[in-house]
Coordinates of C-alpha atoms in Angstrom, one line a residue:
Chain D
M1 CA 27.3 72.2 93.0
A2 CA 25.9 71.4 96.2
T3 CA 24.3 74.9 96.7
H4 CA 22.9 75.0 93.0
S5 CA 21.3 71.4 93.3
H6 CA 19.9 72.3 96.5
S7 CA 18.1 75.4 95.4
E8 CA 16.8 73.6 92.6
A9 CA 15.4 70.7 94.3
L10 CA 13.6 73.0 96.8
R11 CA 12.4 75.2 93.8
A12 CA 10.5 72.1 92.6
G13 CA 8.7 72.0 95.7
T14 CA 7.5 75.4 95.5
P15 CA 4.2 76.2 94.1
P16 CA 3.5 78.9 91.8
Q17 CA 3.0 82.3 93.6
A18 CA -0.4 83.1 94.4
R19 CA -0.6 85.3 91.6
Q20 CA -3.5 83.3 89.7
G21 CA -7.1 84.0 90.4
S22 CA -8.5 87.1 91.1
P23 CA -8.2 88.7 94.5
A24 CA -11.7 88.8 94.9
L25 CA -11.9 85.1 94.2
K26 CA -9.1 84.6 97.0
W27 CA -10.8 86.4 99.6
A28 CA -14.1 84.4 98.9
A29 CA -12.2 81.2 99.1
L30 CA -10.3 82.5 102.6
A31 CA -13.6 83.6 104.0
A32 CA -15.3 80.3 103.0
L33 CA -12.3 78.4 104.7
L34 CA -12.6 80.6 108.0
L35 CA -16.2 79.7 108.1
V36 CA -15.7 76.0 107.9
A37 CA -12.9 76.4 110.9
L38 CA -15.9 78.5 112.7
A39 CA -18.4 75.6 112.1
A40 CA -16.5 72.5 112.3
P41 CA -16.4 71.8 115.8
F42 CA -20.4 71.2 115.4
Q43 CA -19.8 68.4 113.3
L44 CA -16.3 67.0 114.6
Y45 CA -14.9 66.6 118.1
P46 CA -13.5 69.8 119.1
V47 CA -10.7 68.5 121.0
F48 CA -9.5 66.4 117.8
L49 CA -9.5 69.5 115.7
A50 CA -7.8 71.7 118.4
K51 CA -5.1 68.9 118.1
A52 CA -5.0 69.2 114.5
L53 CA -4.8 73.0 114.5
C54 CA -1.7 72.8 117.1
F55 CA 0.0 70.7 114.7
A56 CA -0.9 72.5 112.0
L57 CA 0.7 75.4 113.6
F58 CA 3.7 73.4 114.3
A59 CA 4.4 72.3 110.8
C60 CA 3.7 75.9 109.5
A61 CA 6.6 76.9 112.1
F62 CA 8.9 74.5 110.5
N63 CA 7.9 75.2 107.2
L64 CA 9.1 78.6 107.5
L65 CA 12.3 77.4 107.8
I66 CA 12.7 74.5 105.1
G67 CA 10.2 76.1 102.7
Y68 CA 11.4 79.5 102.9
V69 CA 14.9 79.6 103.7
G70 CA 15.8 76.1 102.6
L71 CA 17.0 74.9 106.1
L72 CA 16.1 71.3 107.2
S73 CA 15.8 71.3 111.0
F74 CA 15.4 68.0 112.4
G75 CA 15.0 69.0 115.9
H76 CA 11.9 71.0 116.0
A77 CA 10.5 68.9 118.4
A78 CA 12.6 70.4 121.3
F79 CA 11.0 73.8 120.7
F80 CA 7.3 72.2 120.5
G81 CA 8.2 70.0 123.9
S82 CA 10.2 72.4 125.9
A83 CA 7.3 75.1 125.5
A84 CA 4.8 72.2 126.4
Y85 CA 6.8 71.3 129.6
V86 CA 7.1 75.2 130.5
T87 CA 3.7 76.0 130.1
A88 CA 2.3 73.0 131.7
H89 CA 4.4 73.7 134.8
A90 CA 3.9 77.3 135.2
V91 CA -0.1 76.7 134.9
K92 CA -0.1 73.7 137.1
V93 CA 2.4 74.2 139.7
W94 CA 3.0 78.6 139.6
G95 CA -0.8 78.7 138.9
L96 CA -0.4 81.3 136.0
T97 CA -3.3 82.1 133.6
P98 CA -3.1 79.8 130.5
E99 CA -2.1 82.7 128.1
L100 CA 0.8 83.6 130.2
G101 CA 1.9 80.1 130.7
I102 CA 1.9 79.7 126.7
L103 CA 3.9 83.0 126.4
L104 CA 6.6 81.7 129.0
G105 CA 6.8 78.3 126.9
V106 CA 7.1 80.8 123.8
A107 CA 10.0 82.5 125.4
V108 CA 11.9 79.5 126.5
A109 CA 11.4 77.9 123.2
A110 CA 12.7 81.3 121.3
L111 CA 15.6 81.0 123.8
F112 CA 16.5 77.5 122.9
G113 CA 16.1 78.5 119.0
L114 CA 18.5 81.5 119.4
A115 CA 21.1 79.1 121.1
F116 CA 20.6 76.1 118.9
G117 CA 20.1 78.5 115.8
Y118 CA 23.4 80.0 116.7
L119 CA 25.5 76.9 116.5
A120 CA 23.4 75.1 113.8
I121 CA 23.7 77.7 111.1
R122 CA 27.6 77.3 111.1
R123 CA 26.9 74.1 108.9
Q124 CA 24.6 73.7 105.8
G125 CA 22.4 71.1 104.2
I126 CA 22.5 67.6 105.9
Y127 CA 24.8 68.6 108.6
F128 CA 22.3 71.5 109.5
A129 CA 19.9 68.9 110.1
M130 CA 22.1 66.3 111.9
V131 CA 23.1 69.3 114.4
T132 CA 19.6 70.4 115.1
L133 CA 18.8 66.7 115.4
A134 CA 21.5 66.2 117.9
L135 CA 20.9 69.2 119.9
S136 CA 17.1 68.3 120.3
Q137 CA 18.0 65.1 121.5
M138 CA 20.2 67.0 124.5
V139 CA 16.6 68.6 125.3
F140 CA 15.2 65.2 125.2
F141 CA 17.7 64.0 128.0
L142 CA 17.2 67.0 130.0
A143 CA 13.3 66.4 130.0
L144 CA 14.0 63.1 131.0
Q145 CA 16.3 64.1 134.0
L146 CA 15.5 67.3 135.4
P147 CA 13.1 67.3 138.6
F148 CA 10.4 69.2 137.3
T149 CA 9.6 67.4 134.3
G150 CA 8.0 64.1 135.8
G151 CA 10.5 61.6 133.9
E152 CA 8.8 59.1 132.0
D153 CA 5.4 60.3 133.4
G154 CA 5.6 63.8 132.1
I155 CA 3.2 66.6 133.6
Q156 CA -0.1 65.1 134.0
A157 CA -3.4 66.9 134.8
V158 CA -2.4 70.5 133.9
P159 CA -5.6 72.8 134.8
R160 CA -7.1 74.4 131.5
G161 CA -7.9 77.5 133.6
H162 CA -9.3 80.7 132.7
L163 CA -8.2 82.7 129.7
F164 CA -7.3 86.2 130.9
G165 CA -8.5 84.9 134.6
L166 CA -12.1 85.2 132.9
V167 CA -12.9 82.9 130.2
D168 CA -13.1 79.2 131.4
L169 CA -11.4 77.0 128.9
G170 CA -12.5 73.7 130.6
D171 CA -15.2 73.8 127.9
N172 CA -14.0 72.0 124.9
L173 CA -15.9 74.2 122.6
T174 CA -14.4 77.5 124.1
M175 CA -11.0 75.9 124.2
Y176 CA -11.4 75.1 120.3
Y177 CA -11.9 78.6 119.7
F178 CA -9.1 79.6 121.7
V179 CA -7.0 77.4 119.6
L180 CA -8.3 78.7 116.3
A181 CA -7.5 82.0 117.3
V182 CA -3.7 81.1 118.4
F183 CA -3.5 79.3 114.9
L184 CA -4.8 82.0 112.9
A185 CA -2.6 84.6 114.6
G186 CA 0.3 82.7 114.1
F187 CA -0.5 81.6 110.7
L188 CA -1.0 85.3 109.8
L189 CA 2.2 86.0 111.1
I190 CA 4.2 83.8 109.0
Y191 CA 2.0 85.1 106.0
R192 CA 3.3 88.6 106.5
T193 CA 6.8 87.4 107.0
I194 CA 6.9 85.7 103.9
H195 CA 5.5 88.5 101.8
S196 CA 7.4 91.0 103.6
P197 CA 11.1 92.3 102.4
F198 CA 12.5 90.1 105.1
G199 CA 10.7 87.1 103.6
Q200 CA 12.2 87.9 100.2
V201 CA 15.8 88.2 101.5
L202 CA 14.9 84.6 103.0
K203 CA 13.8 83.5 99.5
A204 CA 16.8 84.9 97.8
I205 CA 19.0 83.3 100.4
R206 CA 17.3 79.8 99.4
E207 CA 17.9 80.3 95.9
N208 CA 21.3 81.4 96.1
E209 CA 23.2 81.9 99.1
P210 CA 26.4 83.1 97.6
R211 CA 24.6 85.7 95.9
A212 CA 22.4 86.9 98.6
V213 CA 26.0 87.6 100.4
S214 CA 27.6 89.2 97.6
L215 CA 24.4 91.6 97.5
G216 CA 25.6 92.9 100.8
Y217 CA 23.0 91.0 103.3
K218 CA 24.2 89.6 106.6
V219 CA 23.0 86.2 105.7
E220 CA 23.8 84.6 109.1
Q221 CA 21.9 87.2 110.8
Y222 CA 18.6 86.7 108.7
K223 CA 18.8 83.0 108.9
L224 CA 19.1 83.2 112.8
A225 CA 16.0 85.6 112.7
A226 CA 14.0 82.7 110.9
F227 CA 15.2 80.2 112.9
V228 CA 14.0 82.0 116.1
M229 CA 11.1 82.8 114.8
S230 CA 10.4 79.5 113.7
A231 CA 11.4 78.1 117.0
A232 CA 9.1 80.5 118.9
L233 CA 6.0 79.6 116.8
A234 CA 6.8 75.7 117.3
G235 CA 6.7 76.7 120.9
L236 CA 3.4 78.8 120.7
A237 CA 1.9 75.4 119.3
G238 CA 3.7 73.3 121.9
G239 CA 2.1 75.5 124.9
T240 CA -1.1 75.7 123.5
K241 CA -1.2 71.8 123.1
A242 CA -0.1 71.4 126.6
I243 CA -3.2 73.1 127.5
V244 CA -5.5 71.4 125.3
F245 CA -4.6 68.2 126.5
Q246 CA -3.3 68.9 129.9
L247 CA -0.4 67.2 129.3
A248 CA 3.4 67.7 128.7
S249 CA 5.2 64.1 127.9
L250 CA 8.4 62.7 126.3
T251 CA 6.6 62.0 123.2
D252 CA 6.2 66.0 122.5
I253 CA 10.0 66.0 122.6
T254 CA 11.2 62.8 120.9
W255 CA 13.3 63.1 117.4
Q256 CA 10.4 60.8 116.0
M257 CA 8.3 64.1 116.9
S258 CA 10.8 66.1 114.8
G259 CA 10.2 63.5 111.9
E260 CA 6.5 63.8 112.2
V261 CA 6.3 67.4 111.7
V262 CA 9.0 66.9 108.6
L263 CA 6.2 64.8 107.4
M264 CA 3.3 66.6 107.6
T265 CA 5.4 69.4 106.1
L266 CA 6.4 67.1 103.0
L267 CA 2.9 65.6 102.7
G268 CA 1.4 68.7 102.2
G269 CA 3.6 70.4 100.2
L270 CA 7.1 72.2 101.4
G271 CA 7.1 76.0 100.6
T272 CA 3.4 76.1 100.1
I273 CA 1.3 78.4 102.4
F274 CA -1.4 75.6 103.3
G275 CA 0.6 72.8 102.8
P276 CA 1.4 72.2 106.1
V277 CA -1.9 72.9 107.4
V278 CA -3.2 70.2 104.7
G279 CA -0.4 67.6 105.8
A280 CA -1.1 68.3 109.6
F281 CA -4.7 67.3 109.3
L282 CA -4.1 64.4 107.2
V283 CA -1.3 62.8 109.4
V284 CA -3.2 63.4 112.7
T285 CA -6.6 62.1 111.1
L286 CA -4.9 58.9 109.8
Q287 CA -3.2 58.7 113.5
N288 CA -6.4 59.1 114.9
Y289 CA -8.0 56.0 112.5
L290 CA -4.7 54.0 112.9
A291 CA -5.0 54.1 116.7
G292 CA -8.0 52.0 116.2
T293 CA -6.7 49.2 114.0
Q294 CA -3.9 46.4 114.2
L295 CA -1.9 48.4 111.7
P296 CA 1.5 49.9 113.5
V297 CA 1.4 53.6 112.9
T298 CA 5.1 54.1 112.3
V299 CA 5.2 51.5 109.7
V300 CA 2.1 53.4 107.9
T301 CA 4.1 56.8 108.3
G302 CA 7.4 55.4 107.2
V303 CA 5.6 54.2 104.0
I304 CA 4.1 57.5 103.3
F305 CA 7.2 59.1 103.9
V306 CA 8.9 57.1 101.4
V307 CA 6.3 57.3 98.9
C308 CA 6.4 61.2 99.4
V309 CA 10.0 61.5 98.7
L310 CA 9.9 59.0 95.7
L311 CA 6.9 60.0 93.7
F312 CA 5.4 63.2 94.8
R313 CA 7.8 65.5 96.2
R314 CA 6.0 68.8 95.8
G315 CA 3.4 67.3 98.2
I316 CA -0.5 67.3 97.9
V317 CA -0.8 71.3 97.8
G318 CA 2.4 71.6 95.6
E319 CA 1.1 69.1 93.0
I320 CA -2.2 70.7 93.0
G321 CA -0.8 74.2 92.4
A322 CA 1.7 72.7 89.7
L323 CA -1.4 71.4 87.8
L324 CA -3.4 74.7 88.0
K325 CA -0.5 76.4 86.9
G326 CA -0.1 74.0 84.1
R327 CA -3.6 74.6 82.8
G328 CA -3.6 78.4 83.4
Chain T
M1 CA 43.4 49.5 147.7
M2 CA 44.7 52.6 146.1
E3 CA 42.6 55.3 144.9
L4 CA 42.6 57.4 141.8
L5 CA 41.1 60.8 142.3
G6 CA 39.0 59.3 145.0
I7 CA 37.5 56.7 142.8
P8 CA 38.3 53.0 143.2
P9 CA 40.4 52.0 140.1
Q10 CA 37.7 48.9 139.5
V11 CA 35.0 51.5 138.9
L12 CA 37.2 53.8 137.0
F13 CA 38.7 51.0 134.5
G14 CA 35.2 49.3 134.3
Q15 CA 33.6 52.3 133.0
L16 CA 36.7 53.1 130.8
L17 CA 36.3 49.5 129.3
L18 CA 32.4 50.4 128.8
G19 CA 33.2 53.5 127.2
L20 CA 35.8 51.9 124.9
I21 CA 33.1 49.3 124.0
N22 CA 30.4 52.0 123.3
G23 CA 33.3 53.6 121.5
S24 CA 33.7 50.7 119.2
F25 CA 30.2 51.1 117.9
Y26 CA 30.5 54.7 117.5
A27 CA 33.2 54.1 115.4
L28 CA 31.9 51.2 113.3
L29 CA 28.8 53.1 112.5
S30 CA 30.3 56.4 111.8
L31 CA 32.8 54.4 109.5
G32 CA 29.7 53.1 107.7
L33 CA 28.1 56.5 107.6
A34 CA 31.1 58.3 106.5
V35 CA 31.8 55.4 103.5
I36 CA 28.3 55.8 102.3
F37 CA 28.4 59.7 102.7
G38 CA 31.6 59.8 100.6
M39 CA 30.4 58.0 97.6
L40 CA 26.5 58.6 97.6
N41 CA 26.5 62.1 99.5
V42 CA 23.6 60.7 101.4
I43 CA 23.2 60.8 105.2
N44 CA 22.3 57.1 105.9
F45 CA 19.4 57.6 108.5
A46 CA 18.6 53.9 108.4
H47 CA 22.0 52.9 109.8
G48 CA 20.6 52.7 113.3
A49 CA 17.7 50.5 111.8
Q50 CA 20.2 48.4 109.8
Y51 CA 22.4 47.9 112.9
M52 CA 19.2 46.5 114.9
L53 CA 18.6 44.2 111.5
G54 CA 22.3 42.7 112.2
A55 CA 21.4 41.9 115.7
F56 CA 17.8 40.4 115.1
A57 CA 19.6 38.5 112.0
A58 CA 22.0 36.9 114.0
W59 CA 19.3 36.0 116.8
M60 CA 16.8 34.6 114.2
L61 CA 19.6 32.5 112.7
L62 CA 20.4 31.1 115.8
K63 CA 16.8 30.5 117.0
F64 CA 15.4 29.3 113.9
A65 CA 18.2 27.4 111.9
G66 CA 20.7 26.8 114.7
I67 CA 23.4 29.0 113.3
N68 CA 25.9 29.8 115.8
Y69 CA 27.7 33.0 116.2
W70 CA 30.8 32.7 114.2
L71 CA 28.9 31.8 111.3
A72 CA 26.3 34.9 111.8
L73 CA 29.1 37.3 112.1
V74 CA 29.8 36.6 108.5
L75 CA 26.1 35.6 107.3
A76 CA 24.2 38.5 109.1
P77 CA 26.4 41.7 107.5
V78 CA 26.1 39.7 104.1
L79 CA 22.2 39.6 104.5
V80 CA 22.0 43.2 106.0
G81 CA 24.2 44.2 103.1
L82 CA 22.1 42.5 100.4
L83 CA 19.2 44.3 101.9
G84 CA 20.9 47.6 101.3
V85 CA 22.0 46.8 97.8
V86 CA 18.2 46.3 97.0
L87 CA 17.3 49.5 98.6
E88 CA 19.8 51.5 96.8
K89 CA 18.7 49.8 93.4
L90 CA 15.3 50.6 93.8
M91 CA 14.9 53.8 95.8
L92 CA 18.1 55.9 96.8
S93 CA 19.4 55.7 93.1
R94 CA 16.4 57.6 92.1
L95 CA 17.5 60.6 94.2
Y96 CA 21.2 61.6 93.2
K97 CA 20.0 64.3 91.1
L98 CA 18.4 65.9 93.8
D99 CA 18.9 67.6 96.8
H100 CA 20.8 65.8 99.3
L101 CA 18.1 66.3 101.7
Y102 CA 15.8 63.9 100.1
G103 CA 18.3 60.9 100.8
L104 CA 18.1 61.9 104.3
L105 CA 14.3 61.9 104.3
L106 CA 13.8 58.8 102.3
T107 CA 16.2 56.7 104.8
F108 CA 14.4 58.6 107.6
G109 CA 11.2 56.8 106.3
L110 CA 12.9 53.5 106.0
A111 CA 14.4 53.7 109.2
L112 CA 10.7 54.0 110.5
I113 CA 9.4 50.9 108.5
I114 CA 12.0 48.7 109.6
E115 CA 11.7 49.5 113.3
G116 CA 7.9 50.1 113.1
M117 CA 7.8 46.4 111.6
F118 CA 10.3 44.9 114.3
R119 CA 8.5 46.7 117.2
H120 CA 5.3 45.5 115.7
W121 CA 6.4 41.8 115.7
Y122 CA 8.4 41.5 119.2
G123 CA 7.5 44.5 121.3
V124 CA 10.2 46.8 122.9
S125 CA 11.2 44.1 125.1
G126 CA 14.7 42.6 124.3
Q127 CA 15.7 38.9 123.1
P128 CA 18.5 37.4 125.0
Y129 CA 21.4 36.4 122.7
P130 CA 24.2 34.1 124.8
I131 CA 27.6 35.2 124.5
P132 CA 29.7 32.3 122.3
Q133 CA 31.3 29.8 124.5
A134 CA 34.9 30.2 123.4
L135 CA 34.4 34.1 124.6
A136 CA 32.7 33.4 127.7
G137 CA 34.5 34.1 130.9
G138 CA 37.2 36.7 131.4
Y139 CA 40.8 37.8 132.9
N140 CA 41.5 39.0 136.0
L141 CA 44.2 41.9 135.1
G142 CA 45.1 42.7 138.6
F143 CA 43.4 46.3 138.5
M144 CA 40.2 45.1 136.8
F145 CA 38.2 42.1 135.5
L146 CA 37.9 41.9 131.5
P147 CA 35.3 40.0 130.3
T148 CA 36.5 38.2 127.4
Y149 CA 33.9 39.2 125.0
R150 CA 34.2 42.6 125.6
G151 CA 37.7 42.6 124.8
W152 CA 37.1 40.6 121.4
V153 CA 34.7 43.4 120.5
V154 CA 37.2 46.0 121.1
A155 CA 39.6 44.1 119.0
V156 CA 37.4 43.1 116.0
S157 CA 36.2 46.8 115.7
L158 CA 39.5 48.0 115.7
V159 CA 40.8 45.5 113.1
V160 CA 37.6 46.2 110.7
C161 CA 37.8 50.0 111.2
F162 CA 41.7 49.7 110.1
G163 CA 40.9 47.3 107.4
T164 CA 38.5 49.6 105.9
W165 CA 41.0 52.6 106.1
F166 CA 43.5 50.6 104.5
M167 CA 41.3 49.7 101.7
I168 CA 40.2 53.1 101.0
E169 CA 43.6 55.1 101.4
R170 CA 46.2 52.3 100.3
T171 CA 44.6 50.1 97.8
R172 CA 43.9 50.4 94.0
L173 CA 40.0 49.9 94.8
G174 CA 40.2 52.7 97.0
A175 CA 41.7 54.9 94.8
Y176 CA 39.0 54.3 92.3
L177 CA 36.5 54.8 95.0
R178 CA 38.1 58.3 96.3
A179 CA 38.4 59.6 92.6
A180 CA 34.9 58.6 91.8
T181 CA 33.8 61.1 94.6
E182 CA 35.8 63.8 93.2
N183 CA 34.8 63.2 89.4
P184 CA 32.6 60.0 88.7
V185 CA 32.2 61.4 85.1
L186 CA 35.9 61.4 84.6
V187 CA 36.3 57.9 86.3
Q188 CA 33.5 56.2 83.9
A189 CA 35.3 57.3 81.2
F190 CA 38.2 55.2 82.3
G191 CA 36.0 52.3 81.9
I192 CA 35.1 52.0 85.5
N193 CA 31.5 51.2 86.4
V194 CA 30.7 53.9 88.7
P195 CA 27.0 52.9 89.3
V196 CA 27.7 49.4 90.3
M197 CA 30.8 50.8 92.6
I198 CA 28.1 53.1 94.4
T199 CA 25.5 50.3 94.9
A200 CA 28.5 48.2 96.3
T201 CA 29.8 51.1 98.3
Y202 CA 26.1 51.3 100.1
G203 CA 25.8 47.6 100.7
F204 CA 29.4 47.9 102.1
G205 CA 28.4 50.7 104.5
V206 CA 25.2 48.8 105.5
A207 CA 26.9 45.5 106.0
L208 CA 29.2 47.5 108.3
A209 CA 26.1 48.2 110.5
G210 CA 25.3 44.9 110.5
L211 CA 28.3 43.9 111.6
A212 CA 28.3 46.1 114.5
G213 CA 24.7 44.5 115.3
V214 CA 25.8 41.3 115.3
L215 CA 28.7 42.2 117.6
A216 CA 26.2 44.1 120.0
A217 CA 23.6 41.3 120.2
P218 CA 25.4 39.4 123.1
I219 CA 26.1 42.6 125.2
Y220 CA 23.0 44.5 124.7
Q221 CA 19.5 42.7 124.4
V222 CA 18.5 42.3 120.5
N223 CA 15.8 44.9 120.7
P224 CA 14.2 46.9 118.0
L225 CA 14.9 50.3 119.5
M226 CA 18.7 49.5 119.8
G227 CA 19.5 51.5 116.9
S228 CA 17.3 54.6 117.1
H229 CA 19.0 55.6 120.4
L230 CA 22.2 55.3 118.9
I231 CA 22.0 56.5 115.7
I232 CA 21.3 60.1 117.4
V233 CA 24.8 60.1 119.3
V234 CA 26.6 58.7 116.2
F235 CA 25.2 61.7 114.1
A236 CA 26.7 63.9 116.8
V237 CA 30.0 61.8 116.6
V238 CA 30.0 62.3 112.8
V239 CA 29.4 66.3 113.5
I240 CA 32.2 66.2 115.7
G241 CA 34.7 64.3 113.4
G242 CA 33.8 65.8 110.4
M243 CA 32.9 63.8 107.4
G244 CA 36.1 64.4 105.2
S245 CA 38.0 61.6 106.8
I246 CA 37.8 57.9 107.4
L247 CA 40.3 58.0 110.0
G248 CA 38.3 61.0 111.7
A249 CA 35.4 59.0 111.9
V250 CA 37.2 56.0 113.7
L251 CA 39.3 58.0 116.0
T252 CA 36.2 60.3 117.1
G253 CA 34.1 57.5 118.1
F254 CA 36.7 55.6 120.3
M255 CA 37.7 59.1 121.8
L256 CA 33.8 60.0 122.4
G257 CA 33.3 56.8 123.9
I258 CA 35.9 56.9 126.4
L259 CA 34.9 60.5 127.2
E260 CA 31.7 59.5 128.2
G261 CA 32.8 56.5 130.2
F262 CA 34.8 59.0 131.9
T263 CA 31.7 61.1 132.4
K264 CA 29.6 58.2 133.9
V265 CA 32.4 57.9 136.8
F266 CA 32.7 61.9 137.7
Y267 CA 29.3 63.3 137.0
P268 CA 26.8 60.2 135.9
E269 CA 23.8 62.8 135.5
A270 CA 25.5 64.4 132.5
S271 CA 27.0 61.3 130.5
N272 CA 23.8 61.3 128.3
I273 CA 24.5 64.5 127.3
V274 CA 28.1 65.1 127.4
I275 CA 28.8 64.1 123.6
F276 CA 26.1 67.1 122.3
V277 CA 27.9 69.4 124.8
V278 CA 31.1 68.8 123.0
M279 CA 29.6 68.8 119.7
A280 CA 28.4 72.6 120.5
V281 CA 31.9 73.4 121.7
V282 CA 33.5 72.2 118.4
L283 CA 30.9 73.8 116.2
L284 CA 31.9 77.1 117.8
I285 CA 35.6 76.8 117.3
K286 CA 35.6 74.5 114.2
P287 CA 32.5 74.2 112.6
A288 CA 34.0 71.9 110.0
G289 CA 34.5 69.1 112.6
L290 CA 37.9 68.1 114.0
F291 CA 39.0 66.1 111.0
G292 CA 36.8 67.7 108.6
R293 CA 37.6 69.8 105.5
E294 CA 35.5 73.0 104.9
K295 CA 33.9 72.5 101.9

């Protein structure tokens, strides 16, 4: 019964497949979005946009698991944060160029992903969530105690450096375009993965795991591969964020951060392509706005969480998708 | 004086006692989680926040109404439990048809709201709560000094844990509860009001968290974040023990508290993560947990 209700509930969060609308219209919409992304830093503060893009990538990486494999990881901050620390350390202390620093961060996040994924996929459902959460708390304590992480202070004043030793990332506009490129690369990778045969197997596992097993798929390996990929992409987001803000801190690695990425994805729409992006932009904007008010951020975040779970589980993009499908 | 393994016995037993006390809280909290999970299939993420509420309720009762510890020990868990009843009626009950994950997400949101509000009002600094007069002081046991209050906490925790186990495993009410977790429709057909039983169970589990909070108030400072630190460890305890049995939750809680105390003596740097390491090992060997049943 558990498996059944599981797939059913997650299917409620799944949008209609992107079959409606002509391909030409779809491409035009995507081109328009890209133009907006390219022009945005002339209207809005580039660092704010870069931050939102980092979190959008983080949320997309998380969504790859919950939306397409049905695994709720509550420990993704471990990958995001550990990559941020490694990147910051590599760039600041070892003097690596930013792209190498980020790659190193991604590698470490992927390794953590392999170890944690191997342990966590032994349990399902809420247990999976608890295991990932507990393991991520272990990484939090490591970040607090290891000598290179700077304890409560984190690693500060990380130089942005020169991309490939050539392009100066000190300029906020250049930095933004670099982050946009990283985001697009990660986003397209996820998009391709979801629409590949590999992605089809993942969806089959989400819908009915016993059936996928009986069809002869090595379900554990598929889950682990998806987990490692999701962890690596979360690391990509974390490493990039460390370069943008020139900072790796404990905030990046707390379980509250893991919760935040769950909220972004839930708010935008679990299992939708654009949902996590929309959710991330909304949450980051809201936090920026609330920082200037008397309202406590965590309370507002919690209220949104509760409202999402109780009233619109499909999220914003999911609800819009359902509306379009209803009319079409 | 005699030394054990190069550690003075005062230090060793002192840390073991601390471990036993932490274990009492792990046991009480994982017991509450297990009770709630058994009936509702919900992992109550707000459990840490509700534990914090218990401590704050005791502190407020004393500060604003002059109600002493002994009355608070009864009143605070009842108040927190009633809040649980309201939350279950208004929110959780709408999610039972859905994936269990939504219960986790909802209670996570509730935890953020509760903790955020208290942090907004009281900051992160703790509020002191005095040890009641009757439990002040301590005993010199020869090999160590036992503060009375700490002994009291361990004793209460043992009694409550055993009482809950007895109620669920050995009484008629417990039999109904266990039957309803297996087949609610059938139990309903026998004329037992299952929805009321579910609500009461959630209230009871939350009240256990509140009770743990009151017990903790004189030991730790009453602090808005006291629950969020604890809840993750308790989750690890739950994974290690396995959710199948009430006794498993209790035994694992005490065992891991003591293990943590030992680690603090011999290798303090690892004391924060030893429980998570144990969790990893248990997952490798016995994924369902030490006392759990494979579903």
